[in-house]
mmCIF file of C-alpha atoms in Angstrom:
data_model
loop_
_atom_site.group_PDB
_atom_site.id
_atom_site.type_symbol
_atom_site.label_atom_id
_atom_site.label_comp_id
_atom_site.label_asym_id
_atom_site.label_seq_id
_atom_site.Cartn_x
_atom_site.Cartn_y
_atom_site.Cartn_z
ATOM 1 C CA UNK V 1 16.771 17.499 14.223
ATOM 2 C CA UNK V 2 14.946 20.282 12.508
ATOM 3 C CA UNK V 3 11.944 18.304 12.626
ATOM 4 C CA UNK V 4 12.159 17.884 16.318
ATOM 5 C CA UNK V 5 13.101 21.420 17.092
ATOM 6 C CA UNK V 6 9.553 22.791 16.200
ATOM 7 C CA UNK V 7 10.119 22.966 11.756
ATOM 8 C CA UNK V 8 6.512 23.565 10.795
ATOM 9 C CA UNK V 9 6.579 21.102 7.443
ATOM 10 C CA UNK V 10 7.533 16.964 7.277
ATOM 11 C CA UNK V 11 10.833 17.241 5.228
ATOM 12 C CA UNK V 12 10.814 13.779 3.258
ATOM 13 C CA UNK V 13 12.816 12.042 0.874
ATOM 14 C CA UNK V 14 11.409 10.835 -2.152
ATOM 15 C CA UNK V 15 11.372 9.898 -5.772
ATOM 16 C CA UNK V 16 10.211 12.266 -8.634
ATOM 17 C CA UNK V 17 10.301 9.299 -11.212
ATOM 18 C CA UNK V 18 8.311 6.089 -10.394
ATOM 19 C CA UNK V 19 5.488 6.406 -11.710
ATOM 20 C CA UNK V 20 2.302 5.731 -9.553
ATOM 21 C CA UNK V 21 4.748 6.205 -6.451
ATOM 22 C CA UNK V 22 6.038 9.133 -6.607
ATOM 23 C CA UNK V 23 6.143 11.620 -9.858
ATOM 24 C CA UNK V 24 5.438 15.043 -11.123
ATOM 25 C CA UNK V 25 1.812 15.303 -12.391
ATOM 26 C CA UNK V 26 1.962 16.943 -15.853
ATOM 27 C CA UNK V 27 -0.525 19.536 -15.508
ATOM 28 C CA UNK V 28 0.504 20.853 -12.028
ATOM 29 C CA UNK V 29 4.076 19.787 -11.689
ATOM 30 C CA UNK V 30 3.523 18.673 -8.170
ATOM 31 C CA UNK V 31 5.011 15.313 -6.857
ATOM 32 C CA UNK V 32 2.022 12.782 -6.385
ATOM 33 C CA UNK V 33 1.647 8.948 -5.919
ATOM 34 C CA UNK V 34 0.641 6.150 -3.481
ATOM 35 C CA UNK V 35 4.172 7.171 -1.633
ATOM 36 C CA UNK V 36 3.546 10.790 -1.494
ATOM 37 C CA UNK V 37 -0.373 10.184 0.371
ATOM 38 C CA UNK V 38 1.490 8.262 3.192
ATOM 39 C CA UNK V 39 3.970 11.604 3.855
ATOM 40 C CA UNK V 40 0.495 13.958 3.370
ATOM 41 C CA UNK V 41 -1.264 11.258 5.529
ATOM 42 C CA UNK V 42 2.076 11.917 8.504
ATOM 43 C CA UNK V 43 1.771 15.926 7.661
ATOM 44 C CA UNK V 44 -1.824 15.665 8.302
ATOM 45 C CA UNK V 45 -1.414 13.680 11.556
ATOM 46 C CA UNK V 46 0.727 16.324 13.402
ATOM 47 C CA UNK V 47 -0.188 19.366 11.755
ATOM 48 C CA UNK V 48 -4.035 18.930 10.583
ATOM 49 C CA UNK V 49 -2.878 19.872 7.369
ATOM 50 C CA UNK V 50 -1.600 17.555 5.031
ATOM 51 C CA UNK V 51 -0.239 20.276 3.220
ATOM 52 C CA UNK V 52 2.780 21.034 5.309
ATOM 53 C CA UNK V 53 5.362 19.043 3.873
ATOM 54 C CA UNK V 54 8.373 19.818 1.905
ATOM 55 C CA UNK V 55 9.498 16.994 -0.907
ATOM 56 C CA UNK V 56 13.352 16.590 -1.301
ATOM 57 C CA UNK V 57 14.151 14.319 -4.438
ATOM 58 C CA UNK V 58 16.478 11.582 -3.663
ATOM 59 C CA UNK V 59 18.156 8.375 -5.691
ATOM 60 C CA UNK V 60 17.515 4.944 -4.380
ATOM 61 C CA UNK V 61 21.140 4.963 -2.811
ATOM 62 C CA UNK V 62 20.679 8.346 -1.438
ATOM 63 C CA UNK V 63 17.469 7.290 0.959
ATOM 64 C CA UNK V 64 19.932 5.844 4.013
ATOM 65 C CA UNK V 65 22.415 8.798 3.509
ATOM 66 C CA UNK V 66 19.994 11.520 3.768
ATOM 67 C CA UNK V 67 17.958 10.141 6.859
ATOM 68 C CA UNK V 68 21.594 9.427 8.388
ATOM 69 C CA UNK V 69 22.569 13.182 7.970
ATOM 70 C CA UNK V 70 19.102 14.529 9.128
ATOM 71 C CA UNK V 71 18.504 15.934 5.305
ATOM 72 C CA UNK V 72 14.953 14.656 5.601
ATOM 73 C CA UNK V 73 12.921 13.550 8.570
ATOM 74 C CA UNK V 74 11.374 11.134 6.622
ATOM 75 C CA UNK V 75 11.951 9.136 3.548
ATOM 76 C CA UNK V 76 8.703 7.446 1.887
ATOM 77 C CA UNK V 77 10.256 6.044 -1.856
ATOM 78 C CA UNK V 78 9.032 2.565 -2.471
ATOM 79 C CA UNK V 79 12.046 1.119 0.435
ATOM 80 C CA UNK V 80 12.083 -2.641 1.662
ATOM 81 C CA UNK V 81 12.582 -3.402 5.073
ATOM 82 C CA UNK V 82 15.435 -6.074 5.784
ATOM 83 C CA UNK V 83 17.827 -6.638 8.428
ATOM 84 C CA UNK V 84 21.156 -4.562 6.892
ATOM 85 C CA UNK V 85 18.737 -1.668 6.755
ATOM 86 C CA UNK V 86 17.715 -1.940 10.114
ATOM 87 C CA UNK V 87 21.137 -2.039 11.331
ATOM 88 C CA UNK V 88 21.265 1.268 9.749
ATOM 89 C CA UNK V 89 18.074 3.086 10.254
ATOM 90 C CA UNK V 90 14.264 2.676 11.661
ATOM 91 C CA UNK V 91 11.638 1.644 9.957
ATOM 92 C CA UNK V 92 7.727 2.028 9.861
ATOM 93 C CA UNK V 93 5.625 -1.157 9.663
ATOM 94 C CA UNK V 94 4.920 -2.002 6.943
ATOM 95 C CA UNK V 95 2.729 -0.096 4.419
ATOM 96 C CA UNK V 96 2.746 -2.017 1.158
ATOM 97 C CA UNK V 97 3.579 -5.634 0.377
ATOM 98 C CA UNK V 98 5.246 -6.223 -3.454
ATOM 99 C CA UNK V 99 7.415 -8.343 -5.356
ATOM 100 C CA UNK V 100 9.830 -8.198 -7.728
ATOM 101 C CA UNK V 101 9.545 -9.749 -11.291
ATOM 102 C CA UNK V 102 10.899 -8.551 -14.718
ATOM 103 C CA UNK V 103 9.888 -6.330 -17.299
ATOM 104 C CA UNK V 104 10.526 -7.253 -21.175
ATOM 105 C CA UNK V 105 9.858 -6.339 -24.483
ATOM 106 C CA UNK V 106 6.709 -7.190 -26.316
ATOM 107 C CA UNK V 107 7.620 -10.814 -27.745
ATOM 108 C CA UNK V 108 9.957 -11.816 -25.493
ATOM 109 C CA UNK V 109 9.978 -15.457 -24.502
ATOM 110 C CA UNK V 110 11.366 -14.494 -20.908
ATOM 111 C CA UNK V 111 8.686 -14.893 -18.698
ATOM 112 C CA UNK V 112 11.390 -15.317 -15.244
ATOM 113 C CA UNK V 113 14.216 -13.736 -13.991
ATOM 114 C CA UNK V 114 15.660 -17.726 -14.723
ATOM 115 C CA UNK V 115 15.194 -16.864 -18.290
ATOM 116 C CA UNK V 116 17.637 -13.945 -18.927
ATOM 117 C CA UNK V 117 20.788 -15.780 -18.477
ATOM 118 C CA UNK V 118 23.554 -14.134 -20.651
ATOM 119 C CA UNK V 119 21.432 -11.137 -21.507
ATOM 120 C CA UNK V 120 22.143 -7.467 -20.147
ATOM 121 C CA UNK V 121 19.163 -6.682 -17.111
ATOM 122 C CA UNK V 122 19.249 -3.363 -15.070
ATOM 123 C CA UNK V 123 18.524 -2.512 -11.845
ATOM 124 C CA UNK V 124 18.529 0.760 -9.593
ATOM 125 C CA UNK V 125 22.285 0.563 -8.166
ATOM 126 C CA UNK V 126 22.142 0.518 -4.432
ATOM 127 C CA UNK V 127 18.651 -1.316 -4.258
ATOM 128 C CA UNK V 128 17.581 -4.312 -3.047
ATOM 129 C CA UNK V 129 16.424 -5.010 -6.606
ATOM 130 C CA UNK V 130 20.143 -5.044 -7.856
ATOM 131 C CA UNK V 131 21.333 -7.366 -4.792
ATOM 132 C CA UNK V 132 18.507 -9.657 -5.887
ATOM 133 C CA UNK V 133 18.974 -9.882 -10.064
ATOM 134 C CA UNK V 134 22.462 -10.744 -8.929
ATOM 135 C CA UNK V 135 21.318 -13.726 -6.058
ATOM 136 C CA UNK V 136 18.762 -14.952 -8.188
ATOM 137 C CA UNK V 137 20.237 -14.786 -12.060
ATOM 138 C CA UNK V 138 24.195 -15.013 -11.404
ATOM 139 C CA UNK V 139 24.001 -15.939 -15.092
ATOM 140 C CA UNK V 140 22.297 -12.711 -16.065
ATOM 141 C CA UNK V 141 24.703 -9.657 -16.904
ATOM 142 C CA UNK V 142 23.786 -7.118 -14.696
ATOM 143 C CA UNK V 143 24.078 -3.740 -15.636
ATOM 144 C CA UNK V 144 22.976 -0.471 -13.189
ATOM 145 C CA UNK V 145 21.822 2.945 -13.642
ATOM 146 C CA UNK V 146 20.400 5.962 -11.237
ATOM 147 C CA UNK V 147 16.615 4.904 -11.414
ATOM 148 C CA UNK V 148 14.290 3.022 -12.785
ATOM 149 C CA UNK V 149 13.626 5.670 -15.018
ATOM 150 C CA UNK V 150 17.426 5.519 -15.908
ATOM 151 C CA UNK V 151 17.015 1.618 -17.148
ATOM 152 C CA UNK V 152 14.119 1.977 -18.844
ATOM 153 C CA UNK V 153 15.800 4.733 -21.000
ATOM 154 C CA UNK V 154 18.721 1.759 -21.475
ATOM 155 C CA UNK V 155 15.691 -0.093 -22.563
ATOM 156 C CA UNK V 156 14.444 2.295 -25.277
ATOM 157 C CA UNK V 157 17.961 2.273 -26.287
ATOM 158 C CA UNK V 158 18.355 -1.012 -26.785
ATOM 159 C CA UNK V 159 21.355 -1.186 -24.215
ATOM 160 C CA UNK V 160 19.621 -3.946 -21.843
ATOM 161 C CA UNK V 161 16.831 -6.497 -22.477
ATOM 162 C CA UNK V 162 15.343 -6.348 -19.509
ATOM 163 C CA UNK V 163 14.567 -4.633 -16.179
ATOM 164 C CA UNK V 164 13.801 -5.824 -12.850
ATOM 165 C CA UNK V 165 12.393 -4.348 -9.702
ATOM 166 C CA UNK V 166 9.157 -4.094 -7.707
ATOM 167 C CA UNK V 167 5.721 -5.132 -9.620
ATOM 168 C CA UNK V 168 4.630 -1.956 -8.489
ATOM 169 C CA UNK V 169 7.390 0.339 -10.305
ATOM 170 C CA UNK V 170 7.592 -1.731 -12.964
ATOM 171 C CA UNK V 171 3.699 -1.353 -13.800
ATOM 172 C CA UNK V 172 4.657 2.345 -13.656
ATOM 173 C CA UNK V 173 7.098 1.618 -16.342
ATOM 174 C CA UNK V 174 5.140 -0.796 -18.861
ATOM 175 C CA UNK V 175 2.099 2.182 -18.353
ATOM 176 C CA UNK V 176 4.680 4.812 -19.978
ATOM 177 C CA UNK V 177 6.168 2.234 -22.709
ATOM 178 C CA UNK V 178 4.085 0.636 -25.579
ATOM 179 C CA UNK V 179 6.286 -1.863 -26.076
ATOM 180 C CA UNK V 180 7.292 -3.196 -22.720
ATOM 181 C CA UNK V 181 5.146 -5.746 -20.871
ATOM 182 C CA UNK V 182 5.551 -7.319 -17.351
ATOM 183 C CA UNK V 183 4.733 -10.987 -18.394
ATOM 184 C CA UNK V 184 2.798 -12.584 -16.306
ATOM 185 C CA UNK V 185 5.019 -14.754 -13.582
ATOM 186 C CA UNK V 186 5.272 -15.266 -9.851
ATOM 187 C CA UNK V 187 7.234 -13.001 -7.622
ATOM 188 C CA UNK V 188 10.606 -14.301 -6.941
ATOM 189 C CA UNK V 189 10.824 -11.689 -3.659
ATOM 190 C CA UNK V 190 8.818 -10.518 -1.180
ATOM 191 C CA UNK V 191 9.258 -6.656 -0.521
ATOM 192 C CA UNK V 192 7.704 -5.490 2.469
ATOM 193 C CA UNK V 193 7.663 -1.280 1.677
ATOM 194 C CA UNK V 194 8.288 0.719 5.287
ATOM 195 C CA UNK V 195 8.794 4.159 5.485
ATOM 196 C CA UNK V 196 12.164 5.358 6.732
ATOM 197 C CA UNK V 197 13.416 7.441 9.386
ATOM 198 C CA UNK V 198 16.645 8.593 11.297
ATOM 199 C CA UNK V 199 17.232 5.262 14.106
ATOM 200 C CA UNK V 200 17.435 7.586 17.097
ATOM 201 C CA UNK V 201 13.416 9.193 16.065
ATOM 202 C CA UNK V 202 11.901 6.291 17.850
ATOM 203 C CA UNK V 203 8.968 8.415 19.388
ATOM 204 C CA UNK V 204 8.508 9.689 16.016
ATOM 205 C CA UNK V 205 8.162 5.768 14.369
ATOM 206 C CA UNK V 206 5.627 5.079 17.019
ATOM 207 C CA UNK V 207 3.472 8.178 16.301
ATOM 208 C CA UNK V 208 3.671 7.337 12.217
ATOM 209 C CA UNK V 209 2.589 3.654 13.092
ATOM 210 C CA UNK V 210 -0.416 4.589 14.845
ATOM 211 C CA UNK V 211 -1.282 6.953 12.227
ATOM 212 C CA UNK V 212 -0.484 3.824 9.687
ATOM 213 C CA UNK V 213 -2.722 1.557 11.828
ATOM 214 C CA UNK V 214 -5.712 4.005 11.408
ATOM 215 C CA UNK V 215 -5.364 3.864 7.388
ATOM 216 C CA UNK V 216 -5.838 0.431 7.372
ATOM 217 C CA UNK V 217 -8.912 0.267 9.538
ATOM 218 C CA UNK V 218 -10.315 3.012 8.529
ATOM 219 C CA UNK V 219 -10.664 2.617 4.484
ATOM 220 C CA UNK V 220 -8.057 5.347 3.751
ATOM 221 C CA UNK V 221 -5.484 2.756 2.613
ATOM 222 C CA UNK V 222 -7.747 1.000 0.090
ATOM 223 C CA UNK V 223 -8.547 4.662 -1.007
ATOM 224 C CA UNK V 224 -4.686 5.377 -1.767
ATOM 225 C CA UNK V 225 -4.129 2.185 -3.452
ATOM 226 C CA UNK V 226 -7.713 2.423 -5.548
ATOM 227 C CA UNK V 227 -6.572 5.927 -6.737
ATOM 228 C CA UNK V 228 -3.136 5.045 -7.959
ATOM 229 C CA UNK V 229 -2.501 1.115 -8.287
ATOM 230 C CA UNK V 230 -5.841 -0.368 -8.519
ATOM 231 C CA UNK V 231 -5.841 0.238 -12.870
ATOM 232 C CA UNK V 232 -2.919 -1.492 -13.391
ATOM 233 C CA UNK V 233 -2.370 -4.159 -10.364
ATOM 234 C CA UNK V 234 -6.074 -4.777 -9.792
ATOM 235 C CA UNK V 235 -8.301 -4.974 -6.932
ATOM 236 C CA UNK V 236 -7.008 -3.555 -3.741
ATOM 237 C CA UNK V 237 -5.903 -6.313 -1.474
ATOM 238 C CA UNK V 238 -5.845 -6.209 2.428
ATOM 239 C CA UNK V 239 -3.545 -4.315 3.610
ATOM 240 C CA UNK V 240 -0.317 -5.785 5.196
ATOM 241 C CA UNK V 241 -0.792 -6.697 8.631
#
């Protein structure tokens, strides 16, 4: 509502601890990421400055709440489109394709989700990461925390063996951890990443995807993804159709 009555900054939701995503960089303290270019990218698009935003942290299970209540007029934090969401709020097209796969210790002989059966594995509660470790490993023991960043301090502990979520925020993780490694595997998900908004801001969707559509053709998608994934998931693929 702000947003629509003439507020002169994007208000979005997002995370302060995935790393690559969405985190503070050391030296400034500002919020940056591959998550936080698509809300300058919007900023830029209806104010010619991509500048005039305003960052409100959220959890994973706050994103729905917060776009529900009008806290944010946008919420760009790593979120895959399905149908339950949909049912709740809109989403964007999509802007990033991922997967989700496991994250283990150095030596570990799990190499699958499949392989962790019996063994302690966290997950963000209220993700789609959590509904899927308990789909796909029934036999696994799940166990849930705030964040990612919240399991992989269970990790350092010693409290879980494993993690699971998104290739893309577990990279973040195994880049901050010398002793965690994302085996190589295949995907057991597909997670289609839109950005989020209130269901009733369906002018505003339409405006974002048009802005979204020009990032892919024009290069400054590939730019994004070179500056912040491209190290540690290689080469930038095409972007999702």
């Amino acid at each position: 509502d702000a947003f629509r009555a003439g507020a002169v900054r994007v208000g979005a939701g997002v995370s302060a601890d995935t790393y690559l995503l969405g985190s503070p960089n050391p030296l400034t303290g500002e919020i940056e990421g591959f998550d936080i270019d698509m809300v300058k990218a919007v900023a830029e698009s209806i104010f010619g400055d991509e500048k005039r935003y305003q960052l409100k942290v959220i959890t994973a299970a706050q994103r729905i709440p917060a776009l529900e209540k009008g806290e944010v007029d946008i919420v760009a934090r790593n979120m895959t489109i399905n149908c339950d969401r949909w049912k709740q709020i809109a989403f964007s097209t999509e802007y990033y394709r991922s997967g989700q796969k496991i994250l283990v210790r150095k030596g570990s002989k799990a190499n699958s989700i499949k392989d962790l059966a019996g063994q302690k594995v966290c997950a963000p509660k209220g993700t789609s990461s959590m509904d899927n470790l308990i789909k796909e490993a029934p036999k696994a023991v799940p166990v849930g925390a705030d964040s990612h960043t919240g399991c992989l301090t269970l990790f350092q502990q010693g409290e879980v063996a494993a993690i699971t979520g998104d290739d893309t925020v577990l990279a973040g993780l195994a880049a901050q951890d010398p002793y965690a490694v994302v085996p190589d595997q295949k995907a057991f998900t597909v997670e289609p990443y839109g950005l989020g908004f209130n269901k009733d801001d369906v002018d505003f969707v339409r405006f974002v995807n048009a802005r979204l559509d020009a990032m892919r053709t024009g290069g400054e998608w590939t730019r994004a993804y070179d500056r912040w994934l491209k190290d540690v998931l290689g080469p930038a693929p095409q972007p999702p159709t």
